[in-house]
Amino acid sequence: MKIAFLINNAYGIGGTIRAVVNLSGALAATHEVEVVSVHRVRAEPSLPLDGRVTLTSLIDMRRDSLSSERGHPSLRQPSVMFRYPDAVERTGRIGYSALHDERIEGWLSRTDADVVIATRPDLNGYLVRYGRSGYVRIGQEHLSRAHLSPAIREHQNRAVRELDAFVTVSEADAADYRAANPDARARVLCIPNGVPQPVVEPSALDSNVIVAAGRLVGVKRYDRLIDAFALLASDHPAWSLRIYGGGTAEPKLRRRIKRLGLYDRVFLMGQVSPIETEWAKGAIAAVSSDFESFGMTIVEAMHCGVPVVATDCPHGPAGIIHHGDDGLLVPLEDGVEGYARALDRLMSDADLRASMGKVAQQTAAAYAPHHIVHHYDSLLRQLSDARPAPQPAKPKASLWTRLRTVLPARAEVRDGEESVETPRPKKPRPTARAKAAPDGGVSVSVERATLPAGPLDFIARLRHDSEQREIRIPVPMSDADAARGTSQIVLHPDEHDLAEGRWNCYISPQGDDGKRKRLLCAMSEQARLVGRMPTLHEGRVTAWIPYTAADGTLAIRSWQRPAHAEVTGWRVDPQGAVITARLLADGAVRLLEDATVIAASREGAEYDFTLPVIRSSQDEPDFTFTVPFERALALRSVEHDVWDLRLSTGDARPPIPIGRIGGDIIDRKRIDTVPAVRLSHPDRGPTRTRPFYTVGNDLALSLRDAEADA
């Protein structure tokens, strides 16, 4: 049986996309499966599809593509599918148009699928209007009916009345649709989303980190979560909160965090994929929404062994969480205080977190895609058996399907107005998974099936290095490695010298470096680094973080220094910044005896100034210093003045960098920020003042013209 999914955009990372990726892969084990993306916005999907699934796109919206249709005149003509402006959901800045009507109608009239599954209200509407009786028509809804606008709800009701089946992700939502459409033709039922068990190591639940993830929009109520954390912050000084995702509420949330003084405790981490590696960094998962249609993030966190604190909102959380066993449900009417009490209960009890985490993994196992796919197989059998015989003849293969047999790989053709890409076989690229070890090392597991034949070397090469320094390690090829399907390479600071910088990772045939290929990164696990200080060993401070580079390849960020001062906290007020740090160096306690902090101006030594150091203890290498903003303001000279902060120990050694190189965050400049203070300079006028982390995660002070900054 051929099953086709019609989705708005298969190239993003949203919940509907993840659900389609998971379900299509599971169905592909026994069916021919195609995912049809209305829009193509990038070269490759952010969430890779199963290799057995065909991906087709209808409208190329890429800016840099030769086949881009961003200038197509029909995009400026309105869609006639819906008559109400709010009846069509919007994705990003792409609104539906006459071109969408033409392409979607064309595909629905020509597809050779036996089953078409549309995945949102507007696509369900297209399936009702243009879908043919020759195939089974199934509509999906991944949001709650109560959340839809009246116009969209009415269009959805029409779909329920005319489709063969209509699937929601919660039983409560299915009941709502059945009650609203008692005479519906469609069979209305709940099939939850499938969530695969990740290959990441489960959380150790000892990180003192609360993790939340989702779109930064009002309904997710991250303001409730932040306010609840604020009530607990002083009682749990070691804990922090991380919120992953992007959206329109981000500026408001940043202002809230700064107003509450939580900029060193609450972090907006941005969008991360795959998200499983971040759940594994958490000790508690938090869901604070006013409603959740399903709660895929809940199951994802549970798979990683993380207990969930969720609002008992319609409709998702209560259908997944067993209160007191694998998580906690907080009634919406209990407000911020009730949510804080639930968080406090888990933050204060490590044994409770551990017991709930174990049960959470058992709960999540029921949502594995191979379980969910049985529900769809049963539904498809029932719908197929109920259809009249004989079945209508399959439509003639479309032009692009016929040409596919004779065109070269990667050829792009036109089927009338429909834009498609011919599938082409791909040679596997060398692929690996990386994991940071608690002792500071990095293990790299290379997938044997992706490697070329013959003896191979793993190569780590320093980026932008005139000396072309590299580490070369033979790839193990034992029978045991072959049985596991992976070959493991281990890098450790005691054995390998990774100079400070970013190291690219390659696979190369031994003796033929000209054929080396960058290693793709399937996943990089950094959970063991959360809250971890840099390593001091034999007079060398090191910190290594494996990560996925922007192009999807494996890289390692390395810091290596004879000495380093690690920032452990900062506080900013209108007068200045108070910074605490720990010196990592041989004889650190002695070195602090005559230490000062030097603020070194990038405009020249005549603008430098020195700050006193206050030791926290005579026996510990911890210290505090204060940066008075007036000192820097008096030395302003250009539009943007920057001072790098270094620790001087009073001896002959160079000043020691001060920064945050420990932990799991590669780029603190984007995430670990403090609020700016607005001052006034007699000549340059309004001045935006704040300490910040540089691209190397070192500490610096910025004073810049406020107008120029705006």
mmCIF file of C-alpha atoms in Angstrom, residues 55-341:
data_model
loop_
_atom_site.group_PDB
_atom_site.id
_atom_site.type_symbol
_atom_site.label_atom_id
_atom_site.label_comp_id
_atom_site.label_asym_id
_atom_site.label_seq_id
_atom_site.Cartn_x
_atom_site.Cartn_y
_atom_site.Cartn_z
ATOM 1 C CA LEU A 55 10.305 13.370 -0.101
ATOM 2 C CA THR A 56 8.569 15.562 -2.698
ATOM 3 C CA SER A 57 8.040 19.328 -2.602
ATOM 4 C CA LEU A 58 5.469 21.400 -4.489
ATOM 5 C CA ILE A 59 6.788 24.983 -4.237
ATOM 6 C CA ASP A 60 10.468 25.868 -3.974
ATOM 7 C CA MET A 61 10.791 28.851 -1.614
ATOM 8 C CA ARG A 62 14.581 28.782 -1.271
ATOM 9 C CA ARG A 63 16.305 32.085 -1.935
ATOM 10 C CA ASP A 64 19.476 30.530 -3.340
ATOM 11 C CA SER A 65 17.907 27.860 -5.545
ATOM 12 C CA LEU A 66 17.964 27.941 -9.347
ATOM 13 C CA SER A 67 14.419 26.566 -9.264
ATOM 14 C CA SER A 68 13.215 29.079 -6.662
ATOM 15 C CA GLU A 69 9.658 30.274 -7.216
ATOM 16 C CA ARG A 70 9.649 33.133 -4.726
ATOM 17 C CA GLY A 71 8.899 35.489 -7.605
ATOM 18 C CA HIS A 72 6.089 33.435 -9.131
ATOM 19 C CA PRO A 73 3.223 35.830 -10.022
ATOM 20 C CA SER A 74 0.567 33.467 -8.638
ATOM 21 C CA LEU A 75 2.076 33.856 -5.162
ATOM 22 C CA ARG A 76 0.698 37.404 -5.195
ATOM 23 C CA GLN A 77 -2.821 36.209 -6.042
ATOM 24 C CA PRO A 78 -5.093 35.231 -3.128
ATOM 25 C CA SER A 79 -6.072 31.667 -2.389
ATOM 26 C CA VAL A 80 -9.704 30.842 -3.154
ATOM 27 C CA MET A 81 -9.674 27.838 -0.893
ATOM 28 C CA PHE A 82 -10.881 29.760 2.169
ATOM 29 C CA ARG A 83 -12.949 32.939 2.282
ATOM 30 C CA TYR A 84 -12.009 34.096 5.782
ATOM 31 C CA PRO A 85 -8.582 35.635 6.445
ATOM 32 C CA ASP A 86 -8.068 33.637 9.652
ATOM 33 C CA ALA A 87 -9.246 30.376 8.151
ATOM 34 C CA VAL A 88 -5.789 29.520 6.845
ATOM 35 C CA GLU A 89 -3.000 28.841 9.288
ATOM 36 C CA ARG A 90 0.191 30.703 8.603
ATOM 37 C CA THR A 91 3.673 29.242 8.811
ATOM 38 C CA GLY A 92 6.389 31.821 9.220
ATOM 39 C CA ARG A 93 5.827 34.426 6.545
ATOM 40 C CA ILE A 94 4.446 32.095 3.885
ATOM 41 C CA GLY A 95 0.728 32.587 3.350
ATOM 42 C CA TYR A 96 -1.321 30.426 1.008
ATOM 43 C CA SER A 97 -1.990 31.829 -2.455
ATOM 44 C CA ALA A 98 -3.379 30.950 -5.863
ATOM 45 C CA LEU A 99 -0.163 29.075 -6.568
ATOM 46 C CA HIS A 100 -0.820 26.879 -3.552
ATOM 47 C CA ASP A 101 -4.327 26.162 -4.829
ATOM 48 C CA GLU A 102 -2.959 25.100 -8.216
ATOM 49 C CA ARG A 103 -0.098 22.948 -6.929
ATOM 50 C CA ILE A 104 -2.019 21.166 -4.187
ATOM 51 C CA GLU A 105 -5.016 20.505 -6.441
ATOM 52 C CA GLY A 106 -2.679 19.229 -9.142
ATOM 53 C CA TRP A 107 -0.907 16.831 -6.809
ATOM 54 C CA LEU A 108 -4.142 15.551 -5.232
ATOM 55 C CA SER A 109 -5.602 14.853 -8.684
ATOM 56 C CA ARG A 110 -2.526 12.987 -9.956
ATOM 57 C CA THR A 111 -1.104 11.106 -6.996
ATOM 58 C CA ASP A 112 -0.966 7.325 -7.250
ATOM 59 C CA ALA A 113 -1.202 6.910 -3.470
ATOM 60 C CA ASP A 114 -3.690 4.474 -1.939
ATOM 61 C CA VAL A 115 -3.965 6.649 1.172
ATOM 62 C CA VAL A 116 -3.482 10.402 1.574
ATOM 63 C CA ILE A 117 -3.043 11.819 5.079
ATOM 64 C CA ALA A 118 -3.322 15.610 5.420
ATOM 65 C CA THR A 119 -1.807 17.060 8.565
ATOM 66 C CA ARG A 120 -3.519 20.392 9.411
ATOM 67 C CA PRO A 121 -6.811 22.254 8.875
ATOM 68 C CA ASP A 122 -6.065 24.012 5.598
ATOM 69 C CA LEU A 123 -4.615 20.841 4.047
ATOM 70 C CA ASN A 124 -7.599 18.863 5.325
ATOM 71 C CA GLY A 125 -9.739 21.404 3.461
ATOM 72 C CA TYR A 126 -7.790 20.875 0.241
ATOM 73 C CA LEU A 127 -8.138 17.120 0.670
ATOM 74 C CA VAL A 128 -11.918 17.452 0.993
ATOM 75 C CA ARG A 129 -12.274 19.735 -2.022
ATOM 76 C CA TYR A 130 -9.752 18.235 -4.429
ATOM 77 C CA GLY A 131 -9.114 14.716 -3.130
ATOM 78 C CA ARG A 132 -10.377 11.827 -5.249
ATOM 79 C CA SER A 133 -12.577 8.924 -4.232
ATOM 80 C CA GLY A 134 -9.963 6.528 -5.582
ATOM 81 C CA TYR A 135 -7.887 6.697 -2.412
ATOM 82 C CA VAL A 136 -8.533 6.747 1.325
ATOM 83 C CA ARG A 137 -8.603 10.314 2.667
ATOM 84 C CA ILE A 138 -7.511 10.850 6.274
ATOM 85 C CA GLY A 139 -7.263 14.178 8.061
ATOM 86 C CA GLN A 140 -5.052 14.794 11.077
ATOM 87 C CA GLU A 141 -5.223 17.544 13.686
ATOM 88 C CA HIS A 142 -2.202 18.137 15.907
ATOM 89 C CA LEU A 143 -3.733 21.039 17.828
ATOM 90 C CA SER A 144 -6.706 21.211 20.151
ATOM 91 C CA ARG A 145 -10.094 22.019 18.618
ATOM 92 C CA ALA A 146 -10.688 24.624 21.329
ATOM 93 C CA HIS A 147 -7.555 26.464 20.207
ATOM 94 C CA LEU A 148 -8.739 26.955 16.629
ATOM 95 C CA SER A 149 -10.449 30.155 15.548
ATOM 96 C CA PRO A 150 -14.191 29.889 14.767
ATOM 97 C CA ALA A 151 -13.552 30.104 11.016
ATOM 98 C CA ILE A 152 -10.916 27.359 11.023
ATOM 99 C CA ARG A 153 -13.123 25.261 13.287
ATOM 100 C CA GLU A 154 -15.986 25.459 10.780
ATOM 101 C CA HIS A 155 -13.726 24.398 7.922
ATOM 102 C CA GLN A 156 -12.433 21.567 10.099
ATOM 103 C CA ASN A 157 -16.017 20.452 10.771
ATOM 104 C CA ARG A 158 -16.576 20.179 7.026
ATOM 105 C CA ALA A 159 -13.493 17.950 6.783
ATOM 106 C CA VAL A 160 -14.781 15.728 9.582
ATOM 107 C CA ARG A 161 -18.111 15.388 7.774
ATOM 108 C CA GLU A 162 -16.605 14.414 4.402
ATOM 109 C CA LEU A 163 -13.289 12.593 4.936
ATOM 110 C CA ASP A 164 -12.965 8.849 5.458
ATOM 111 C CA ALA A 165 -11.272 9.280 8.845
ATOM 112 C CA PHE A 166 -10.194 12.086 11.124
ATOM 113 C CA VAL A 167 -7.401 11.513 13.654
ATOM 114 C CA THR A 168 -6.652 13.611 16.735
ATOM 115 C CA VAL A 169 -3.754 13.151 19.159
ATOM 116 C CA SER A 170 -5.852 13.143 22.346
ATOM 117 C CA GLU A 171 -9.021 11.263 23.228
ATOM 118 C CA ALA A 172 -10.556 14.392 24.753
ATOM 119 C CA ASP A 173 -10.136 16.231 21.464
ATOM 120 C CA ALA A 174 -11.629 13.316 19.508
ATOM 121 C CA ALA A 175 -14.651 13.435 21.834
ATOM 122 C CA ASP A 176 -15.006 17.185 21.140
ATOM 123 C CA TYR A 177 -15.092 16.574 17.376
ATOM 124 C CA ARG A 178 -17.557 13.703 17.688
ATOM 125 C CA ALA A 179 -19.869 15.836 19.829
ATOM 126 C CA ALA A 180 -19.670 18.756 17.364
ATOM 127 C CA ASN A 181 -20.266 16.489 14.355
ATOM 128 C CA PRO A 182 -22.693 13.717 15.383
ATOM 129 C CA ASP A 183 -23.529 12.857 11.769
ATOM 130 C CA ALA A 184 -19.935 12.907 10.524
ATOM 131 C CA ARG A 185 -19.035 10.617 7.635
ATOM 132 C CA ALA A 186 -15.470 10.333 8.893
ATOM 133 C CA ARG A 187 -14.523 7.913 11.590
ATOM 134 C CA VAL A 188 -13.197 10.178 14.362
ATOM 135 C CA LEU A 189 -10.599 8.603 16.635
ATOM 136 C CA CYS A 190 -7.514 9.337 18.705
ATOM 137 C CA ILE A 191 -4.112 7.973 17.755
ATOM 138 C CA PRO A 192 -1.317 9.614 19.764
ATOM 139 C CA ASN A 193 1.886 10.742 18.140
ATOM 140 C CA GLY A 194 4.726 8.257 17.986
ATOM 141 C CA VAL A 195 7.892 9.316 19.776
ATOM 142 C CA PRO A 196 10.951 7.108 19.195
ATOM 143 C CA GLN A 197 13.247 6.158 22.018
ATOM 144 C CA PRO A 198 16.406 8.241 21.575
ATOM 145 C CA VAL A 199 19.837 6.679 21.431
ATOM 146 C CA VAL A 200 21.182 9.170 23.977
ATOM 147 C CA GLU A 201 22.298 8.101 27.412
ATOM 148 C CA PRO A 202 19.460 8.732 29.897
ATOM 149 C CA SER A 203 19.803 11.656 32.260
ATOM 150 C CA ALA A 204 21.719 11.084 35.482
ATOM 151 C CA LEU A 205 19.227 13.526 37.110
ATOM 152 C CA ASP A 206 22.058 15.232 39.010
ATOM 153 C CA SER A 207 22.536 18.326 36.871
ATOM 154 C CA ASN A 208 20.333 20.697 38.927
ATOM 155 C CA VAL A 209 18.903 21.908 35.614
ATOM 156 C CA ILE A 210 15.215 22.337 34.753
ATOM 157 C CA VAL A 211 14.614 21.962 31.006
ATOM 158 C CA ALA A 212 11.656 23.217 28.961
ATOM 159 C CA ALA A 213 11.266 23.145 25.180
ATOM 160 C CA GLY A 214 8.744 24.406 22.634
ATOM 161 C CA ARG A 215 7.700 27.433 20.660
ATOM 162 C CA LEU A 216 8.200 30.707 22.515
ATOM 163 C CA VAL A 217 4.583 31.813 22.224
ATOM 164 C CA GLY A 218 2.034 33.016 24.739
ATOM 165 C CA VAL A 219 0.074 29.793 25.128
ATOM 166 C CA LYS A 220 3.179 27.951 26.353
ATOM 167 C CA ARG A 221 3.200 30.281 29.372
ATOM 168 C CA TYR A 222 6.924 30.352 29.952
ATOM 169 C CA ASP A 223 6.223 33.476 31.980
ATOM 170 C CA ARG A 224 4.493 31.178 34.499
ATOM 171 C CA LEU A 225 7.541 28.894 34.576
ATOM 172 C CA ILE A 226 10.000 31.775 35.006
ATOM 173 C CA ASP A 227 7.923 33.346 37.782
ATOM 174 C CA ALA A 228 7.685 29.999 39.577
ATOM 175 C CA PHE A 229 11.439 29.518 39.335
ATOM 176 C CA ALA A 230 11.946 33.044 40.705
ATOM 177 C CA LEU A 231 10.033 32.043 43.848
ATOM 178 C CA LEU A 232 12.462 29.152 44.392
ATOM 179 C CA ALA A 233 15.746 30.660 43.235
ATOM 180 C CA SER A 234 17.032 31.750 46.646
ATOM 181 C CA ASP A 235 16.162 28.396 48.259
ATOM 182 C CA HIS A 236 17.890 26.427 45.485
ATOM 183 C CA PRO A 237 20.955 28.511 44.519
ATOM 184 C CA ALA A 238 22.586 25.651 42.578
ATOM 185 C CA TRP A 239 19.651 25.213 40.190
ATOM 186 C CA SER A 240 19.140 26.805 36.789
ATOM 187 C CA LEU A 241 16.421 26.848 34.136
ATOM 188 C CA ARG A 242 16.944 26.321 30.400
ATOM 189 C CA ILE A 243 14.228 27.069 27.832
ATOM 190 C CA TYR A 244 14.769 25.781 24.280
ATOM 191 C CA GLY A 245 12.944 27.106 21.227
ATOM 192 C CA GLY A 246 12.242 30.266 19.279
ATOM 193 C CA GLY A 247 9.205 32.446 18.749
ATOM 194 C CA THR A 248 7.523 35.797 19.084
ATOM 195 C CA ALA A 249 7.534 35.800 22.889
ATOM 196 C CA GLU A 250 11.336 35.764 23.138
ATOM 197 C CA PRO A 251 11.819 39.550 23.676
ATOM 198 C CA LYS A 252 9.203 39.622 26.450
ATOM 199 C CA LEU A 253 10.750 36.625 28.143
ATOM 200 C CA ARG A 254 14.220 38.182 28.015
ATOM 201 C CA ARG A 255 12.888 41.344 29.626
ATOM 202 C CA ARG A 256 11.165 39.291 32.304
ATOM 203 C CA ILE A 257 14.335 37.356 33.093
ATOM 204 C CA LYS A 258 16.355 40.543 33.433
ATOM 205 C CA ARG A 259 13.684 42.318 35.490
ATOM 206 C CA LEU A 260 13.691 39.414 37.949
ATOM 207 C CA GLY A 261 17.485 39.426 38.118
ATOM 208 C CA LEU A 262 17.674 35.835 36.850
ATOM 209 C CA TYR A 263 20.032 36.398 33.917
ATOM 210 C CA ASP A 264 22.622 34.085 35.525
ATOM 211 C CA ARG A 265 20.041 31.396 36.353
ATOM 212 C CA VAL A 266 17.499 31.339 33.490
ATOM 213 C CA PHE A 267 18.720 30.899 29.920
ATOM 214 C CA LEU A 268 16.962 31.073 26.545
ATOM 215 C CA MET A 269 18.913 28.478 24.594
ATOM 216 C CA GLY A 270 17.466 28.938 21.096
ATOM 217 C CA GLN A 271 16.368 26.138 18.780
ATOM 218 C CA VAL A 272 18.260 22.861 19.062
ATOM 219 C CA SER A 273 17.854 19.684 17.020
ATOM 220 C CA PRO A 274 17.877 16.902 17.977
ATOM 221 C CA ILE A 275 16.316 17.984 21.262
ATOM 222 C CA GLU A 276 16.870 14.618 22.991
ATOM 223 C CA THR A 277 20.439 15.533 23.874
ATOM 224 C CA GLU A 278 19.129 18.537 25.787
ATOM 225 C CA TRP A 279 16.455 16.594 27.693
ATOM 226 C CA ALA A 280 19.246 14.297 28.843
ATOM 227 C CA LYS A 281 20.911 17.320 30.470
ATOM 228 C CA GLY A 282 17.914 17.961 32.692
ATOM 229 C CA ALA A 283 16.989 16.781 36.188
ATOM 230 C CA ILE A 284 13.389 17.986 35.755
ATOM 231 C CA ALA A 285 11.346 18.671 32.600
ATOM 232 C CA ALA A 286 8.831 21.528 32.777
ATOM 233 C CA VAL A 287 5.615 22.079 30.797
ATOM 234 C CA SER A 288 3.756 25.244 31.811
ATOM 235 C CA SER A 289 1.194 25.612 28.991
ATOM 236 C CA ASP A 290 -2.407 26.754 29.158
ATOM 237 C CA PHE A 291 -3.162 23.878 26.799
ATOM 238 C CA GLU A 292 -1.320 21.062 25.020
ATOM 239 C CA SER A 293 -2.967 19.071 22.265
ATOM 240 C CA PHE A 294 -0.675 16.111 22.913
ATOM 241 C CA GLY A 295 2.603 16.940 24.598
ATOM 242 C CA MET A 296 5.321 15.369 22.475
ATOM 243 C CA THR A 297 7.947 17.103 24.605
ATOM 244 C CA ILE A 298 6.573 15.244 27.632
ATOM 245 C CA VAL A 299 7.205 11.855 26.034
ATOM 246 C CA GLU A 300 10.613 12.956 24.718
ATOM 247 C CA ALA A 301 11.715 13.957 28.232
ATOM 248 C CA MET A 302 10.314 10.736 29.712
ATOM 249 C CA HIS A 303 12.264 8.667 27.177
ATOM 250 C CA CYS A 304 15.397 10.281 28.639
ATOM 251 C CA GLY A 305 14.357 9.290 32.149
ATOM 252 C CA VAL A 306 13.420 12.820 33.221
ATOM 253 C CA PRO A 307 10.306 13.335 35.400
ATOM 254 C CA VAL A 308 7.924 16.021 34.156
ATOM 255 C CA VAL A 309 6.151 18.799 36.044
ATOM 256 C CA ALA A 310 3.216 19.910 33.867
ATOM 257 C CA THR A 311 0.135 22.016 34.161
ATOM 258 C CA ASP A 312 -2.989 19.871 34.131
ATOM 259 C CA CYS A 313 -4.222 21.697 31.059
ATOM 260 C CA PRO A 314 -6.440 20.475 28.224
ATOM 261 C CA HIS A 315 -5.763 18.012 26.675
ATOM 262 C CA GLY A 316 -2.354 16.389 26.546
ATOM 263 C CA PRO A 317 -0.489 16.158 29.872
ATOM 264 C CA ALA A 318 -3.101 14.254 31.893
ATOM 265 C CA GLY A 319 -3.346 11.680 29.096
ATOM 266 C CA ILE A 320 0.363 10.904 29.444
ATOM 267 C CA ILE A 321 1.519 11.678 32.990
ATOM 268 C CA HIS A 322 0.496 9.478 35.916
ATOM 269 C CA HIS A 323 0.518 12.001 38.747
ATOM 270 C CA GLY A 324 2.957 11.044 41.485
ATOM 271 C CA ASP A 325 4.423 8.106 39.534
ATOM 272 C CA ASP A 326 6.284 9.528 36.530
ATOM 273 C CA GLY A 327 5.659 13.249 37.022
ATOM 274 C CA LEU A 328 3.468 15.846 38.659
ATOM 275 C CA LEU A 329 0.325 17.570 37.355
ATOM 276 C CA VAL A 330 -0.478 21.074 38.580
ATOM 277 C CA PRO A 331 -4.081 22.349 38.285
ATOM 278 C CA LEU A 332 -4.226 25.564 36.278
ATOM 279 C CA GLU A 333 -6.159 27.266 39.058
ATOM 280 C CA ASP A 334 -3.187 26.724 41.426
ATOM 281 C CA GLY A 335 -1.313 29.403 39.476
ATOM 282 C CA VAL A 336 2.362 30.270 39.791
ATOM 283 C CA GLU A 337 2.525 29.325 43.471
ATOM 284 C CA GLY A 338 1.132 25.844 42.815
ATOM 285 C CA TYR A 339 3.559 25.282 39.976
ATOM 286 C CA ALA A 340 6.434 26.431 42.194
ATOM 287 C CA ARG A 341 5.386 23.971 44.911
#
